[in-house]
Short mmCIF file of C-alpha atoms in Angstrom, two decimals:
data_model
loop_
_atom_site.label_atom_id
_atom_site.label_comp_id
_atom_site.label_asym_id
_atom_site.label_seq_id
_atom_site.Cartn_x
_atom_site.Cartn_y
_atom_site.Cartn_z
CA UNK A 1 259.30 96.93 29.79
CA UNK A 2 260.52 96.23 26.27
CA UNK A 3 262.34 93.14 27.56
CA UNK A 4 258.97 91.84 28.72
CA UNK A 5 257.52 92.62 25.32
CA UNK A 6 260.31 90.63 23.71
CA UNK A 7 259.21 87.60 25.74
CA UNK A 8 255.56 88.06 24.75
CA UNK A 9 256.04 88.91 21.06
CA UNK A 10 255.41 85.31 19.86
CA UNK A 11 251.70 85.70 20.68
CA UNK A 12 251.65 82.62 22.93
CA UNK A 13 250.58 82.37 26.57
CA UNK A 14 253.30 82.88 29.19
CA UNK A 15 252.70 82.39 32.90
CA UNK A 16 253.44 85.21 35.31
CA UNK A 17 255.83 82.91 37.16
CA UNK A 18 257.82 82.14 33.99
CA UNK A 19 257.94 85.80 32.98
CA UNK A 20 259.08 86.81 36.45
CA UNK A 21 261.81 84.18 36.45
CA UNK A 22 263.07 85.30 33.03
CA UNK A 23 263.16 88.94 34.12
CA UNK A 24 264.36 88.35 37.69
CA UNK A 25 261.36 90.14 39.19
CA UNK A 26 258.25 89.18 41.16
CA UNK A 27 254.91 88.23 39.64
CA UNK A 28 253.52 91.46 41.10
CA UNK A 29 256.19 93.45 39.24
CA UNK A 30 255.34 91.54 36.05
CA UNK A 31 251.71 92.55 36.48
CA UNK A 32 252.67 96.23 36.85
CA UNK A 33 254.83 96.10 33.72
CA UNK A 34 251.99 94.47 31.78
CA UNK A 35 249.68 97.30 32.81
CA UNK A 36 252.27 99.82 31.59
CA UNK A 37 252.57 97.99 28.27
CA UNK A 38 248.85 98.23 27.72
CA UNK A 39 248.62 101.87 28.79
CA UNK A 40 251.74 103.32 27.14
CA UNK A 41 251.96 101.24 23.97
CA UNK A 42 248.24 100.56 23.52
CA UNK A 43 248.89 96.82 23.14
CA UNK A 44 245.93 94.61 24.18
CA UNK A 45 247.04 91.73 26.41
CA UNK A 46 244.84 88.73 27.15
CA UNK A 47 244.90 87.50 30.77
CA UNK A 48 243.56 83.99 31.35
CA UNK A 49 243.63 82.30 34.74
CA UNK A 50 245.72 79.13 34.64
CA UNK A 51 247.32 80.04 31.30
CA UNK A 52 248.97 83.42 31.86
CA UNK A 53 249.39 86.37 29.54
CA UNK A 54 249.25 86.66 25.76
CA UNK A 55 249.49 89.53 23.29
CA UNK A 56 246.31 89.88 21.26
CA UNK A 57 248.45 89.31 18.15
CA UNK A 58 252.13 88.41 17.63
CA UNK A 59 254.66 91.17 16.99
CA UNK A 60 257.59 91.22 14.58
CA UNK A 61 259.99 94.05 15.31
CA UNK A 62 261.85 96.07 12.72
CA UNK A 63 265.29 94.62 12.06
CA UNK A 64 268.04 96.22 9.97
CA UNK A 65 269.53 92.83 9.08
CA UNK A 66 266.22 91.49 7.77
CA UNK A 67 265.65 94.67 5.74
CA UNK A 68 269.14 94.54 4.23
CA UNK A 69 268.78 90.85 3.31
CA UNK A 70 265.51 91.64 1.51
CA UNK A 71 267.11 94.58 -0.32
CA UNK A 72 270.80 93.69 -0.82
CA UNK A 73 271.30 96.44 -3.41
CA UNK A 74 270.75 99.16 -0.80
CA UNK A 75 273.73 100.72 0.95
CA UNK A 76 271.92 103.21 3.20
CA UNK A 77 272.79 102.94 6.91
CA UNK A 78 269.61 102.09 8.86
CA UNK A 79 268.90 103.50 12.33
CA UNK A 80 265.96 101.95 14.23
CA UNK A 81 264.42 103.39 17.40
CA UNK A 82 261.94 101.78 19.80
CA UNK A 83 260.22 105.09 20.46
CA UNK A 84 260.99 108.61 19.26
CA UNK A 85 259.26 111.98 18.85
CA UNK A 86 259.26 111.59 15.06
CA UNK A 87 261.57 110.02 12.50
CA UNK A 88 261.68 113.29 10.53
CA UNK A 89 262.69 115.21 13.67
CA UNK A 90 265.51 112.74 14.39
CA UNK A 91 266.62 112.90 10.75
CA UNK A 92 266.87 116.70 10.98
CA UNK A 93 268.87 116.44 14.20
CA UNK A 94 271.31 114.07 12.51
CA UNK A 95 271.69 116.48 9.60
CA UNK A 96 272.49 119.23 12.14
CA UNK A 97 275.40 117.18 13.51
CA UNK A 98 276.68 116.53 9.96
CA UNK A 99 275.80 112.84 9.69
CA UNK A 100 276.75 111.77 6.17
CA UNK A 101 273.73 111.18 3.88
CA UNK A 102 272.03 109.11 2.64
CA UNK A 103 270.75 107.35 5.76
CA UNK A 104 267.42 105.92 6.88
CA UNK A 105 265.58 106.45 10.17
CA UNK A 106 262.86 104.01 11.29
CA UNK A 107 260.88 103.75 14.53
CA UNK A 108 258.51 101.30 16.17
CA UNK A 109 256.54 104.22 17.62
CA UNK A 110 256.37 108.00 17.25
CA UNK A 111 255.28 110.11 20.20
CA UNK A 112 254.84 113.25 18.10
CA UNK A 113 254.41 112.04 14.52
CA UNK A 114 253.61 114.83 12.06
CA UNK A 115 251.73 115.04 8.80
CA UNK A 116 251.27 117.93 6.40
CA UNK A 117 250.03 121.30 7.70
CA UNK A 118 251.06 120.33 11.25
CA UNK A 119 248.51 117.54 11.60
CA UNK A 120 249.21 114.71 14.04
CA UNK A 121 250.21 111.38 12.50
CA UNK A 122 248.86 108.57 14.70
CA UNK A 123 251.76 106.18 15.36
CA UNK A 124 250.94 103.07 17.43
CA UNK A 125 253.76 100.78 18.56
CA UNK A 126 255.06 98.09 16.16
CA UNK A 127 252.06 98.26 13.82
CA UNK A 128 252.98 100.64 11.03
CA UNK A 129 255.97 102.06 9.15
CA UNK A 130 257.48 105.41 10.19
CA UNK A 131 260.23 106.06 7.68
CA UNK A 132 262.56 109.00 6.99
CA UNK A 133 265.25 108.90 4.31
CA UNK A 134 267.79 111.72 4.23
CA UNK A 135 269.35 112.72 0.90
CA UNK A 136 272.06 115.24 0.11
CA UNK A 137 271.07 117.38 -2.88
CA UNK A 138 273.92 118.90 -4.86
CA UNK A 139 272.30 119.56 -8.25
CA UNK A 140 270.07 122.44 -7.24
CA UNK A 141 266.37 123.01 -7.72
CA UNK A 142 265.90 120.56 -10.59
CA UNK A 143 266.51 117.62 -8.27
CA UNK A 144 263.70 118.87 -5.99
CA UNK A 145 261.06 119.36 -8.70
CA UNK A 146 258.09 117.07 -8.14
CA UNK A 147 260.07 115.10 -5.53
CA UNK A 148 257.14 114.38 -3.20
CA UNK A 149 255.17 113.06 -6.20
CA UNK A 150 258.10 110.79 -7.12
CA UNK A 151 258.08 109.40 -3.57
CA UNK A 152 254.34 108.72 -3.96
CA UNK A 153 254.99 106.63 -7.08
CA UNK A 154 257.51 104.52 -5.17
CA UNK A 155 255.10 103.99 -2.27
CA UNK A 156 252.16 102.85 -4.43
CA UNK A 157 254.38 100.40 -6.30
CA UNK A 158 255.61 98.94 -3.00
CA UNK A 159 252.04 98.67 -1.71
CA UNK A 160 250.87 96.94 -4.89
CA UNK A 161 253.75 94.47 -4.57
CA UNK A 162 252.47 93.81 -1.02
CA UNK A 163 248.95 92.98 -2.21
CA UNK A 164 247.25 96.40 -2.04
CA UNK A 165 246.40 96.44 -5.74
CA UNK A 166 244.09 99.46 -5.60
CA UNK A 167 246.61 101.92 -4.09
CA UNK A 168 246.43 105.27 -5.91
CA UNK A 169 247.76 108.80 -5.49
CA UNK A 170 246.10 112.05 -4.41
CA UNK A 171 247.92 115.29 -5.11
CA UNK A 172 250.19 116.25 -3.54
CA UNK A 173 251.21 113.85 -0.76
CA UNK A 174 248.59 111.18 -0.02
CA UNK A 175 248.20 107.53 -0.97
CA UNK A 176 244.62 106.23 -1.00
CA UNK A 177 242.63 103.07 -1.43
CA UNK A 178 239.25 104.26 -2.66
CA UNK A 179 238.68 107.36 -0.53
CA UNK A 180 240.59 106.00 2.48
CA UNK A 181 244.13 107.10 3.31
CA UNK A 182 246.74 104.35 3.66
CA UNK A 183 249.95 106.41 3.52
CA UNK A 184 251.22 109.97 3.63
CA UNK A 185 254.41 111.77 2.65
CA UNK A 186 256.10 114.74 4.33
CA UNK A 187 259.23 116.32 2.82
CA UNK A 188 261.40 118.72 4.82
CA UNK A 189 264.31 120.74 3.49
CA UNK A 190 267.48 121.96 5.23
CA UNK A 191 269.96 124.31 3.58
CA UNK A 192 270.00 126.31 0.36
CA UNK A 193 267.95 124.62 -2.39
CA UNK A 194 269.84 126.63 -5.02
CA UNK A 195 273.16 125.19 -3.85
CA UNK A 196 273.73 122.23 -1.51
CA UNK A 197 270.96 121.09 0.83
CA UNK A 198 269.49 118.05 2.54
CA UNK A 199 265.95 116.79 2.11
CA UNK A 200 264.13 114.40 4.45
CA UNK A 201 261.68 112.08 2.70
CA UNK A 202 259.20 111.21 5.45
CA UNK A 203 256.78 108.35 4.78
CA UNK A 204 254.08 106.96 7.05
CA UNK A 205 252.29 103.75 6.01
CA UNK A 206 249.40 102.11 7.87
CA UNK A 207 250.47 98.47 7.82
CA UNK A 208 248.90 96.29 10.53
CA UNK A 209 246.80 98.93 12.32
CA UNK A 210 243.19 97.81 12.72
CA UNK A 211 241.79 100.34 15.20
CA UNK A 212 242.59 104.03 15.72
CA UNK A 213 239.76 106.07 17.20
CA UNK A 214 241.88 109.25 17.23
CA UNK A 215 242.34 109.39 13.42
CA UNK A 216 240.11 112.21 12.13
CA UNK A 217 239.70 111.02 8.51
CA UNK A 218 238.83 107.87 6.60
CA UNK A 219 241.77 105.46 6.69
CA UNK A 220 242.75 101.88 5.94
CA UNK A 221 245.82 99.66 6.31
CA UNK A 222 247.64 96.91 4.44
CA UNK A 223 246.17 94.31 6.79
CA UNK A 224 242.63 95.61 6.42
CA UNK A 225 242.97 95.58 2.63
CA UNK A 226 244.62 92.16 2.25
CA UNK A 227 243.07 90.31 5.19
CA UNK A 228 246.40 89.25 6.70
CA UNK A 229 249.22 90.80 8.71
CA UNK A 230 252.07 92.17 6.61
CA UNK A 231 255.80 91.77 7.20
CA UNK A 232 256.91 95.33 7.94
CA UNK A 233 260.59 94.53 7.31
CA UNK A 234 259.76 93.22 3.84
CA UNK A 235 257.62 96.30 3.12
CA UNK A 236 260.37 98.69 4.29
CA UNK A 237 262.75 96.87 1.93
CA UNK A 238 260.28 97.10 -0.95
CA UNK A 239 259.67 100.82 -0.36
CA UNK A 240 263.43 101.40 -0.29
CA UNK A 241 264.05 99.47 -3.52
CA UNK A 242 261.26 101.34 -5.30
CA UNK A 243 262.48 104.66 -3.93
CA UNK A 244 265.99 104.02 -5.18
CA UNK A 245 264.64 103.12 -8.63
CA UNK A 246 262.41 106.20 -8.94
CA UNK A 247 265.00 108.56 -7.43
CA UNK A 248 267.55 107.37 -9.99
CA UNK A 249 265.11 108.08 -12.84
CA UNK A 250 264.26 111.47 -11.37
CA UNK A 251 267.94 112.37 -10.96
CA UNK A 252 268.71 111.42 -14.55
CA UNK A 253 265.69 112.91 -16.36
CA UNK A 254 263.76 115.13 -13.93
CA UNK A 255 260.08 114.91 -12.99
CA UNK A 256 259.02 115.47 -16.61
CA UNK A 257 260.00 111.85 -17.35
CA UNK A 258 257.58 110.63 -14.65
CA UNK A 259 254.77 113.15 -15.18
CA UNK A 260 252.60 110.90 -17.37
CA UNK A 261 253.01 107.89 -15.07
CA UNK A 262 252.01 110.01 -12.07
CA UNK A 263 248.87 111.26 -13.84
CA UNK A 264 247.87 107.68 -14.73
CA UNK A 265 247.93 106.85 -11.03
CA UNK A 266 246.16 109.98 -9.79
CA UNK A 267 242.83 109.00 -8.25
CA UNK A 268 241.22 112.37 -8.99
CA UNK A 269 242.37 112.90 -12.57
CA UNK A 270 239.54 114.62 -14.46
CA UNK A 271 237.47 115.00 -11.29
CA UNK A 272 235.72 118.13 -9.99
CA UNK A 273 237.57 119.31 -6.89
CA UNK A 274 237.93 122.16 -4.44
CA UNK A 275 241.42 123.44 -3.68
CA UNK A 276 241.60 124.88 -0.16
CA UNK A 277 244.24 127.39 0.97
CA UNK A 278 243.38 128.69 4.43
CA UNK A 279 239.99 130.40 4.13
CA UNK A 280 240.24 130.57 0.33
CA UNK A 281 238.68 127.99 -1.99
CA UNK A 282 239.04 127.41 -5.72
CA UNK A 283 236.67 125.08 -7.59
CA UNK A 284 237.87 123.39 -10.75
CA UNK A 285 238.51 120.17 -12.65
CA UNK A 286 241.85 118.35 -12.36
CA UNK A 287 243.77 118.43 -15.64
CA UNK A 288 246.91 116.84 -14.20
CA UNK A 289 250.29 118.15 -13.06
CA UNK A 290 252.95 120.20 -14.83
CA UNK A 291 256.63 119.34 -15.37
CA UNK A 292 257.48 120.60 -11.87
CA UNK A 293 254.69 118.64 -10.14
CA UNK A 294 252.32 121.60 -9.62
CA UNK A 295 248.57 120.95 -9.94
CA UNK A 296 246.85 121.96 -13.20
CA UNK A 297 243.19 122.93 -12.74
CA UNK A 298 240.53 123.99 -15.23
CA UNK A 299 238.90 126.91 -13.44
CA UNK A 300 235.97 128.26 -15.41
CA UNK A 301 237.53 127.21 -18.72
CA UNK A 302 240.96 128.66 -17.89
CA UNK A 303 243.95 126.48 -16.97
CA UNK A 304 245.59 127.58 -13.71
CA UNK A 305 248.63 126.20 -11.89
CA UNK A 306 248.86 125.71 -8.12
CA UNK A 307 251.67 124.56 -5.85
CA UNK A 308 252.60 124.90 -2.19
CA UNK A 309 252.72 122.88 1.00
CA UNK A 310 249.66 124.48 2.61
CA UNK A 311 247.17 123.49 -0.10
CA UNK A 312 244.51 120.83 0.43
CA UNK A 313 242.57 119.11 -2.36
CA UNK A 314 239.04 117.77 -1.84
CA UNK A 315 236.48 116.18 -4.11
CA UNK A 316 233.48 118.38 -4.80
CA UNK A 317 230.06 117.09 -3.79
CA UNK A 318 228.95 117.07 -7.43
CA UNK A 319 232.02 115.14 -8.62
#
């Protein structure tokens, strides 16, 4: 099926006869494979009598060589999958079999993509970026402080370089344009954080997605924001370059050196918000983050600090 997709990826019309000849199958078998492509990968295919079959829009697949040429300073091995449960899950499996870090996992499609708090991350084929970088952490807890916020800084810089000038951060793990989500971050830890451990930096970016009825929140994509399809290989390279730059700064000086920059890019700085933890809710005004990346809230005139992976931040109606 993916061989057929390779023939169609240019976005031009191809006759059933030509496709069958290239694949060594009948026109009827071509038709069945086209139906599977539409059903399993959610790829619209135009069918025009006398002209043949055409993808609704051309596809450019992820390519390790193209990424490396765009980011020659990177030395991370790159593993690319056509379809996988999730890039974070594969990264954790590779850590379990002692694959040497750092390394990068990418996929064209995730069948069980995950966001924070167990939410599904919608992952259509060859439209977005599903990215997991595995790092070995040897310097203890200090190297983990504020790490997800550091990743967010790298992502917004890469998006701005790609034309999404209004990309901003939302504590702790979201990237927004206005009030619409364009990217999310999910960090997972393996091992003893006080000694030697591995951390998976999972990043999902909506790149060329234009429709997704199953997404249960406001969202946008690079293409919707810029008006043109983006080169995913170039964006992966840009994210990687920015990540390397910010991770180096974080390793050398800790999150405290990036705290002010993060606050300048926080969409809800100074805003009235509600912090949700299960059935509990705290109303306050965002003061910023502390030197470890925890949220600082003014709650009734008293500064309080909050951190944890199960927290959700929302704007208050009167904000």
